[in-house]
mmCIF file of the N, C-alpha and C atoms, coordinates in Angstrom:
data_MODEL
# 
_entry.id   MODEL 
# 
loop_
_atom_site.group_PDB 
_atom_site.id 
_atom_site.type_symbol 
_atom_site.label_atom_id 
_atom_site.label_alt_id 
_atom_site.label_comp_id 
_atom_site.label_asym_id 
_atom_site.label_entity_id 
_atom_site.label_seq_id 
_atom_site.pdbx_PDB_ins_code 
_atom_site.Cartn_x 
_atom_site.Cartn_y 
_atom_site.Cartn_z 
_atom_site.occupancy 
_atom_site.B_iso_or_equiv 
_atom_site.pdbx_formal_charge 
_atom_site.auth_seq_id 
_atom_site.auth_comp_id 
_atom_site.auth_asym_id 
_atom_site.auth_atom_id 
_atom_site.pdbx_PDB_model_num 
ATOM 1   N N  . MET A 1 1  ? -70.663 123.298 15.587 1.00 0.00 ? 1  MET A N  1 
ATOM 2   C CA . MET A 1 1  ? -70.870 124.631 15.950 1.00 0.00 ? 1  MET A CA 1 
ATOM 3   C C  . MET A 1 1  ? -71.937 125.194 15.264 1.00 0.00 ? 1  MET A C  1 
ATOM 4   N N  . GLU A 1 2  ? -72.795 125.962 15.882 1.00 0.00 ? 2  GLU A N  1 
ATOM 5   C CA . GLU A 1 2  ? -73.922 126.550 15.375 1.00 0.00 ? 2  GLU A CA 1 
ATOM 6   C C  . GLU A 1 2  ? -73.601 127.503 14.374 1.00 0.00 ? 2  GLU A C  1 
ATOM 7   N N  . TRP A 1 3  ? -74.360 127.521 13.210 1.00 0.00 ? 3  TRP A N  1 
ATOM 8   C CA . TRP A 1 3  ? -74.063 128.532 12.196 1.00 0.00 ? 3  TRP A CA 1 
ATOM 9   C C  . TRP A 1 3  ? -74.150 129.999 12.671 1.00 0.00 ? 3  TRP A C  1 
ATOM 10  N N  . ARG A 1 4  ? -75.012 130.228 13.450 1.00 0.00 ? 4  ARG A N  1 
ATOM 11  C CA . ARG A 1 4  ? -75.202 131.763 13.970 1.00 0.00 ? 4  ARG A CA 1 
ATOM 12  C C  . ARG A 1 4  ? -73.967 132.135 14.653 1.00 0.00 ? 4  ARG A C  1 
ATOM 13  N N  . LYS A 1 5  ? -73.189 131.284 15.336 1.00 0.00 ? 5  LYS A N  1 
ATOM 14  C CA . LYS A 1 5  ? -71.943 131.563 15.961 1.00 0.00 ? 5  LYS A CA 1 
ATOM 15  C C  . LYS A 1 5  ? -70.937 131.773 14.993 1.00 0.00 ? 5  LYS A C  1 
ATOM 16  N N  . ILE A 1 6  ? -70.809 131.141 13.879 1.00 0.00 ? 6  ILE A N  1 
ATOM 17  C CA . ILE A 1 6  ? -69.851 131.244 12.868 1.00 0.00 ? 6  ILE A CA 1 
ATOM 18  C C  . ILE A 1 6  ? -70.140 132.653 12.278 1.00 0.00 ? 6  ILE A C  1 
ATOM 19  N N  . GLU A 1 7  ? -71.313 132.882 11.806 1.00 0.00 ? 7  GLU A N  1 
ATOM 20  C CA . GLU A 1 7  ? -71.782 134.197 11.262 1.00 0.00 ? 7  GLU A CA 1 
ATOM 21  C C  . GLU A 1 7  ? -71.400 135.378 12.131 1.00 0.00 ? 7  GLU A C  1 
ATOM 22  N N  . ALA A 1 8  ? -71.732 135.260 13.363 1.00 0.00 ? 8  ALA A N  1 
ATOM 23  C CA . ALA A 1 8  ? -71.374 136.385 14.331 1.00 0.00 ? 8  ALA A CA 1 
ATOM 24  C C  . ALA A 1 8  ? -69.959 136.625 14.413 1.00 0.00 ? 8  ALA A C  1 
ATOM 25  N N  . LEU A 1 9  ? -69.126 135.502 14.316 1.00 0.00 ? 9  LEU A N  1 
ATOM 26  C CA . LEU A 1 9  ? -67.651 135.676 14.383 1.00 0.00 ? 9  LEU A CA 1 
ATOM 27  C C  . LEU A 1 9  ? -67.123 136.461 13.128 1.00 0.00 ? 9  LEU A C  1 
ATOM 28  N N  . PHE A 1 10 ? -67.541 136.054 12.008 1.00 0.00 ? 10 PHE A N  1 
ATOM 29  C CA . PHE A 1 10 ? -67.138 136.850 10.801 1.00 0.00 ? 10 PHE A CA 1 
ATOM 30  C C  . PHE A 1 10 ? -67.483 138.370 10.885 1.00 0.00 ? 10 PHE A C  1 
ATOM 31  N N  . LEU A 1 11 ? -68.806 138.599 11.255 1.00 0.00 ? 11 LEU A N  1 
ATOM 32  C CA . LEU A 1 11 ? -69.263 139.992 11.344 1.00 0.00 ? 11 LEU A CA 1 
ATOM 33  C C  . LEU A 1 11 ? -68.415 140.697 12.459 1.00 0.00 ? 11 LEU A C  1 
ATOM 34  N N  . ALA A 1 12 ? -68.193 140.155 13.560 1.00 0.00 ? 12 ALA A N  1 
ATOM 35  C CA . ALA A 1 12 ? -67.435 140.838 14.604 1.00 0.00 ? 12 ALA A CA 1 
ATOM 36  C C  . ALA A 1 12 ? -66.087 141.229 14.198 1.00 0.00 ? 12 ALA A C  1 
ATOM 37  N N  . LEU A 1 13 ? -65.517 140.377 13.235 1.00 0.00 ? 13 LEU A N  1 
ATOM 38  C CA . LEU A 1 13 ? -64.109 140.692 12.723 1.00 0.00 ? 13 LEU A CA 1 
ATOM 39  C C  . LEU A 1 13 ? -64.126 141.677 11.660 1.00 0.00 ? 13 LEU A C  1 
ATOM 40  N N  . GLY A 1 14 ? -65.393 142.059 11.156 1.00 0.00 ? 14 GLY A N  1 
ATOM 41  C CA . GLY A 1 14 ? -65.491 143.122 10.193 1.00 0.00 ? 14 GLY A CA 1 
ATOM 42  C C  . GLY A 1 14 ? -65.707 142.664 8.780  1.00 0.00 ? 14 GLY A C  1 
ATOM 43  N N  . ALA A 1 15 ? -66.122 141.318 8.655  1.00 0.00 ? 15 ALA A N  1 
ATOM 44  C CA . ALA A 1 15 ? -66.378 140.916 7.336  1.00 0.00 ? 15 ALA A CA 1 
ATOM 45  C C  . ALA A 1 15 ? -67.684 141.510 6.766  1.00 0.00 ? 15 ALA A C  1 
ATOM 46  N N  . GLU A 1 16 ? -67.706 141.539 5.343  1.00 0.00 ? 16 GLU A N  1 
ATOM 47  C CA . GLU A 1 16 ? -68.910 141.840 4.683  1.00 0.00 ? 16 GLU A CA 1 
ATOM 48  C C  . GLU A 1 16 ? -69.590 140.573 4.343  1.00 0.00 ? 16 GLU A C  1 
ATOM 49  N N  . LYS A 1 17 ? -70.856 140.486 4.417  1.00 0.00 ? 17 LYS A N  1 
ATOM 50  C CA . LYS A 1 17 ? -71.713 139.394 4.193  1.00 0.00 ? 17 LYS A CA 1 
ATOM 51  C C  . LYS A 1 17 ? -72.446 139.515 2.914  1.00 0.00 ? 17 LYS A C  1 
ATOM 52  N N  . ASP A 1 18 ? -72.495 138.666 1.990  1.00 0.00 ? 18 ASP A N  1 
ATOM 53  C CA . ASP A 1 18 ? -73.286 138.725 0.802  1.00 0.00 ? 18 ASP A CA 1 
ATOM 54  C C  . ASP A 1 18 ? -74.160 137.386 0.661  1.00 0.00 ? 18 ASP A C  1 
ATOM 55  N N  . GLU A 1 19 ? -75.492 137.595 0.874  1.00 0.00 ? 19 GLU A N  1 
ATOM 56  C CA . GLU A 1 19 ? -76.439 136.593 0.687  1.00 0.00 ? 19 GLU A CA 1 
ATOM 57  C C  . GLU A 1 19 ? -76.685 136.092 -0.726 1.00 0.00 ? 19 GLU A C  1 
ATOM 58  N N  . GLY A 1 20 ? -76.361 134.882 -1.003 1.00 0.00 ? 20 GLY A N  1 
ATOM 59  C CA . GLY A 1 20 ? -76.682 134.401 -2.369 1.00 0.00 ? 20 GLY A CA 1 
ATOM 60  C C  . GLY A 1 20 ? -77.999 133.746 -2.485 1.00 0.00 ? 20 GLY A C  1 
ATOM 61  N N  . GLN A 1 21 ? -78.226 133.033 -3.475 1.00 0.00 ? 21 GLN A N  1 
ATOM 62  C CA . GLN A 1 21 ? -79.514 132.415 -3.771 1.00 0.00 ? 21 GLN A CA 1 
ATOM 63  C C  . GLN A 1 21 ? -79.581 131.084 -2.829 1.00 0.00 ? 21 GLN A C  1 
ATOM 64  N N  . GLY A 1 22 ? -80.708 130.827 -2.254 1.00 0.00 ? 22 GLY A N  1 
ATOM 65  C CA . GLY A 1 22 ? -80.874 129.634 -1.506 1.00 0.00 ? 22 GLY A CA 1 
ATOM 66  C C  . GLY A 1 22 ? -80.142 129.858 -0.068 1.00 0.00 ? 22 GLY A C  1 
ATOM 67  N N  . SER A 1 23 ? -79.313 128.837 0.116  1.00 0.00 ? 23 SER A N  1 
ATOM 68  C CA . SER A 1 23 ? -78.652 128.888 1.435  1.00 0.00 ? 23 SER A CA 1 
ATOM 69  C C  . SER A 1 23 ? -77.150 129.403 1.297  1.00 0.00 ? 23 SER A C  1 
ATOM 70  N N  . SER A 1 24 ? -76.768 129.926 0.164  1.00 0.00 ? 24 SER A N  1 
ATOM 71  C CA . SER A 1 24 ? -75.436 130.481 -0.086 1.00 0.00 ? 24 SER A CA 1 
ATOM 72  C C  . SER A 1 24 ? -75.126 131.738 0.633  1.00 0.00 ? 24 SER A C  1 
ATOM 73  N N  . VAL A 1 25 ? -74.059 131.791 1.288  1.00 0.00 ? 25 VAL A N  1 
ATOM 74  C CA . VAL A 1 25 ? -73.610 132.924 1.961  1.00 0.00 ? 25 VAL A CA 1 
ATOM 75  C C  . VAL A 1 25 ? -72.118 133.173 1.684  1.00 0.00 ? 25 VAL A C  1 
ATOM 76  N N  . THR A 1 26 ? -71.643 134.368 1.319  1.00 0.00 ? 26 THR A N  1 
ATOM 77  C CA . THR A 1 26 ? -70.202 134.603 1.176  1.00 0.00 ? 26 THR A CA 1 
ATOM 78  C C  . THR A 1 26 ? -69.792 135.709 2.034  1.00 0.00 ? 26 THR A C  1 
ATOM 79  N N  . PHE A 1 27 ? -68.562 135.488 2.648  1.00 0.00 ? 27 PHE A N  1 
ATOM 80  C CA . PHE A 1 27 ? -68.053 136.615 3.622  1.00 0.00 ? 27 PHE A CA 1 
ATOM 81  C C  . PHE A 1 27 ? -66.780 137.081 2.900  1.00 0.00 ? 27 PHE A C  1 
ATOM 82  N N  . LEU A 1 28 ? -66.546 138.386 2.946  1.00 0.00 ? 28 LEU A N  1 
ATOM 83  C CA . LEU A 1 28 ? -65.360 138.958 2.441  1.00 0.00 ? 28 LEU A CA 1 
ATOM 84  C C  . LEU A 1 28 ? -64.636 139.606 3.577  1.00 0.00 ? 28 LEU A C  1 
ATOM 85  N N  . LEU A 1 29 ? -63.341 139.202 3.766  1.00 0.00 ? 29 LEU A N  1 
ATOM 86  C CA . LEU A 1 29 ? -62.524 139.777 4.948  1.00 0.00 ? 29 LEU A CA 1 
ATOM 87  C C  . LEU A 1 29 ? -61.114 139.809 4.655  1.00 0.00 ? 29 LEU A C  1 
ATOM 88  N N  . ASN A 1 30 ? -60.495 140.937 4.713  1.00 0.00 ? 30 ASN A N  1 
ATOM 89  C CA . ASN A 1 30 ? -59.035 141.290 4.426  1.00 0.00 ? 30 ASN A CA 1 
ATOM 90  C C  . ASN A 1 30 ? -58.695 140.647 3.048  1.00 0.00 ? 30 ASN A C  1 
ATOM 91  N N  . GLY A 1 31 ? -59.558 140.853 2.072  1.00 0.00 ? 31 GLY A N  1 
ATOM 92  C CA . GLY A 1 31 ? -59.277 140.694 0.659  1.00 0.00 ? 31 GLY A CA 1 
ATOM 93  C C  . GLY A 1 31 ? -59.382 139.091 0.350  1.00 0.00 ? 31 GLY A C  1 
ATOM 94  N N  . LYS A 1 32 ? -60.022 138.394 1.335  1.00 0.00 ? 32 LYS A N  1 
ATOM 95  C CA . LYS A 1 32 ? -60.222 136.924 1.149  1.00 0.00 ? 32 LYS A CA 1 
ATOM 96  C C  . LYS A 1 32 ? -61.774 136.677 1.099  1.00 0.00 ? 32 LYS A C  1 
ATOM 97  N N  . ARG A 1 33 ? -62.032 135.653 0.422  1.00 0.00 ? 33 ARG A N  1 
ATOM 98  C CA . ARG A 1 33 ? -63.461 135.375 0.293  1.00 0.00 ? 33 ARG A CA 1 
ATOM 99  C C  . ARG A 1 33 ? -63.670 133.882 0.686  1.00 0.00 ? 33 ARG A C  1 
ATOM 100 N N  . ALA A 1 34 ? -64.764 133.728 1.495  1.00 0.00 ? 34 ALA A N  1 
ATOM 101 C CA . ALA A 1 34 ? -65.208 132.405 1.990  1.00 0.00 ? 34 ALA A CA 1 
ATOM 102 C C  . ALA A 1 34 ? -66.617 132.135 1.653  1.00 0.00 ? 34 ALA A C  1 
ATOM 103 N N  . ASP A 1 35 ? -66.943 131.095 0.845  1.00 0.00 ? 35 ASP A N  1 
ATOM 104 C CA . ASP A 1 35 ? -68.276 130.714 0.506  1.00 0.00 ? 35 ASP A CA 1 
ATOM 105 C C  . ASP A 1 35 ? -68.822 129.579 1.397  1.00 0.00 ? 35 ASP A C  1 
ATOM 106 N N  . PHE A 1 36 ? -69.963 129.707 1.891  1.00 0.00 ? 36 PHE A N  1 
ATOM 107 C CA . PHE A 1 36 ? -70.636 128.697 2.734  1.00 0.00 ? 36 PHE A CA 1 
ATOM 108 C C  . PHE A 1 36 ? -72.075 128.396 2.252  1.00 0.00 ? 36 PHE A C  1 
ATOM 109 N N  . HIS A 1 37 ? -72.541 127.260 2.714  1.00 0.00 ? 37 HIS A N  1 
ATOM 110 C CA . HIS A 1 37 ? -73.925 127.023 2.660  1.00 0.00 ? 37 HIS A CA 1 
ATOM 111 C C  . HIS A 1 37 ? -74.563 126.972 3.935  1.00 0.00 ? 37 HIS A C  1 
ATOM 112 N N  . ARG A 1 38 ? -75.466 127.709 4.197  1.00 0.00 ? 38 ARG A N  1 
ATOM 113 C CA . ARG A 1 38 ? -76.137 127.867 5.619  1.00 0.00 ? 38 ARG A CA 1 
ATOM 114 C C  . ARG A 1 38 ? -76.851 126.440 5.747  1.00 0.00 ? 38 ARG A C  1 
ATOM 115 N N  . PRO A 1 39 ? -76.328 125.794 7.081  1.00 0.00 ? 39 PRO A N  1 
ATOM 116 C CA . PRO A 1 39 ? -76.983 124.430 7.260  1.00 0.00 ? 39 PRO A CA 1 
ATOM 117 C C  . PRO A 1 39 ? -78.563 124.541 7.380  1.00 0.00 ? 39 PRO A C  1 
ATOM 118 N N  . HIS A 1 40 ? -79.220 123.471 6.980  1.00 0.00 ? 40 HIS A N  1 
ATOM 119 C CA . HIS A 1 40 ? -80.709 123.438 7.106  1.00 0.00 ? 40 HIS A CA 1 
ATOM 120 C C  . HIS A 1 40 ? -81.067 121.906 6.991  1.00 0.00 ? 40 HIS A C  1 
ATOM 121 N N  . PRO A 1 41 ? -81.824 121.357 7.591  1.00 0.00 ? 41 PRO A N  1 
ATOM 122 C CA . PRO A 1 41 ? -82.786 121.956 8.722  1.00 0.00 ? 41 PRO A CA 1 
ATOM 123 C C  . PRO A 1 41 ? -82.145 122.167 9.994  1.00 0.00 ? 41 PRO A C  1 
ATOM 124 N N  . ASN A 1 42 ? -80.935 121.426 10.167 1.00 0.00 ? 42 ASN A N  1 
ATOM 125 C CA . ASN A 1 42 ? -80.240 121.594 11.475 1.00 0.00 ? 42 ASN A CA 1 
ATOM 126 C C  . ASN A 1 42 ? -79.444 122.968 11.533 1.00 0.00 ? 42 ASN A C  1 
ATOM 127 N N  . LYS A 1 43 ? -79.130 123.282 12.783 1.00 0.00 ? 43 LYS A N  1 
ATOM 128 C CA . LYS A 1 43 ? -78.357 124.501 13.019 1.00 0.00 ? 43 LYS A CA 1 
ATOM 129 C C  . LYS A 1 43 ? -76.837 124.355 12.977 1.00 0.00 ? 43 LYS A C  1 
ATOM 130 N N  . GLU A 1 44 ? -76.391 123.207 12.990 1.00 0.00 ? 44 GLU A N  1 
ATOM 131 C CA . GLU A 1 44 ? -75.005 122.879 13.081 1.00 0.00 ? 44 GLU A CA 1 
ATOM 132 C C  . GLU A 1 44 ? -74.282 123.004 11.763 1.00 0.00 ? 44 GLU A C  1 
ATOM 133 N N  . ALA A 1 45 ? -73.156 123.699 11.773 1.00 0.00 ? 45 ALA A N  1 
ATOM 134 C CA . ALA A 1 45 ? -72.382 123.674 10.550 1.00 0.00 ? 45 ALA A CA 1 
ATOM 135 C C  . ALA A 1 45 ? -71.572 122.402 10.436 1.00 0.00 ? 45 ALA A C  1 
ATOM 136 N N  . LEU A 1 46 ? -71.444 121.826 9.357  1.00 0.00 ? 46 LEU A N  1 
ATOM 137 C CA . LEU A 1 46 ? -70.644 120.575 9.022  1.00 0.00 ? 46 LEU A CA 1 
ATOM 138 C C  . LEU A 1 46 ? -69.406 120.984 8.277  1.00 0.00 ? 46 LEU A C  1 
ATOM 139 N N  . ARG A 1 47 ? -68.166 120.447 8.732  1.00 0.00 ? 47 ARG A N  1 
ATOM 140 C CA . ARG A 1 47 ? -66.911 120.783 8.097  1.00 0.00 ? 47 ARG A CA 1 
ATOM 141 C C  . ARG A 1 47 ? -66.956 120.505 6.619  1.00 0.00 ? 47 ARG A C  1 
ATOM 142 N N  . TYR A 1 48 ? -67.392 119.326 6.127  1.00 0.00 ? 48 TYR A N  1 
ATOM 143 C CA . TYR A 1 48 ? -67.254 119.035 4.799  1.00 0.00 ? 48 TYR A CA 1 
ATOM 144 C C  . TYR A 1 48 ? -68.188 119.933 3.876  1.00 0.00 ? 48 TYR A C  1 
ATOM 145 N N  . ARG A 1 49 ? -69.097 120.730 4.383  1.00 0.00 ? 49 ARG A N  1 
ATOM 146 C CA . ARG A 1 49 ? -69.852 121.759 3.588  1.00 0.00 ? 49 ARG A CA 1 
ATOM 147 C C  . ARG A 1 49 ? -69.197 122.977 3.274  1.00 0.00 ? 49 ARG A C  1 
ATOM 148 N N  . GLU A 1 50 ? -67.915 123.307 3.867  1.00 0.00 ? 50 GLU A N  1 
ATOM 149 C CA . GLU A 1 50 ? -67.258 124.517 3.754  1.00 0.00 ? 50 GLU A CA 1 
ATOM 150 C C  . GLU A 1 50 ? -66.609 124.507 2.337  1.00 0.00 ? 50 GLU A C  1 
ATOM 151 N N  . GLN A 1 51 ? -66.562 125.785 1.687  1.00 0.00 ? 51 GLN A N  1 
ATOM 152 C CA . GLN A 1 51 ? -65.962 125.830 0.300  1.00 0.00 ? 51 GLN A CA 1 
ATOM 153 C C  . GLN A 1 51 ? -65.019 127.046 0.354  1.00 0.00 ? 51 GLN A C  1 
ATOM 154 N N  . VAL A 1 52 ? -64.011 127.016 1.261  1.00 0.00 ? 52 VAL A N  1 
ATOM 155 C CA . VAL A 1 52 ? -62.984 128.118 1.430  1.00 0.00 ? 52 VAL A CA 1 
ATOM 156 C C  . VAL A 1 52 ? -61.977 127.962 0.410  1.00 0.00 ? 52 VAL A C  1 
# 
């Protein structure tokens, strides 16, 4: 799944996005936190890179 679609879904659900250093991105939604690393150079997110 493309990263932009994942990001759009979180934002559509009302999540707050916090850009960290480098490729780090954190979403806060309903009191839960999800940390991700934006994929590069490819656009596809890989399951093993999630840190939920």
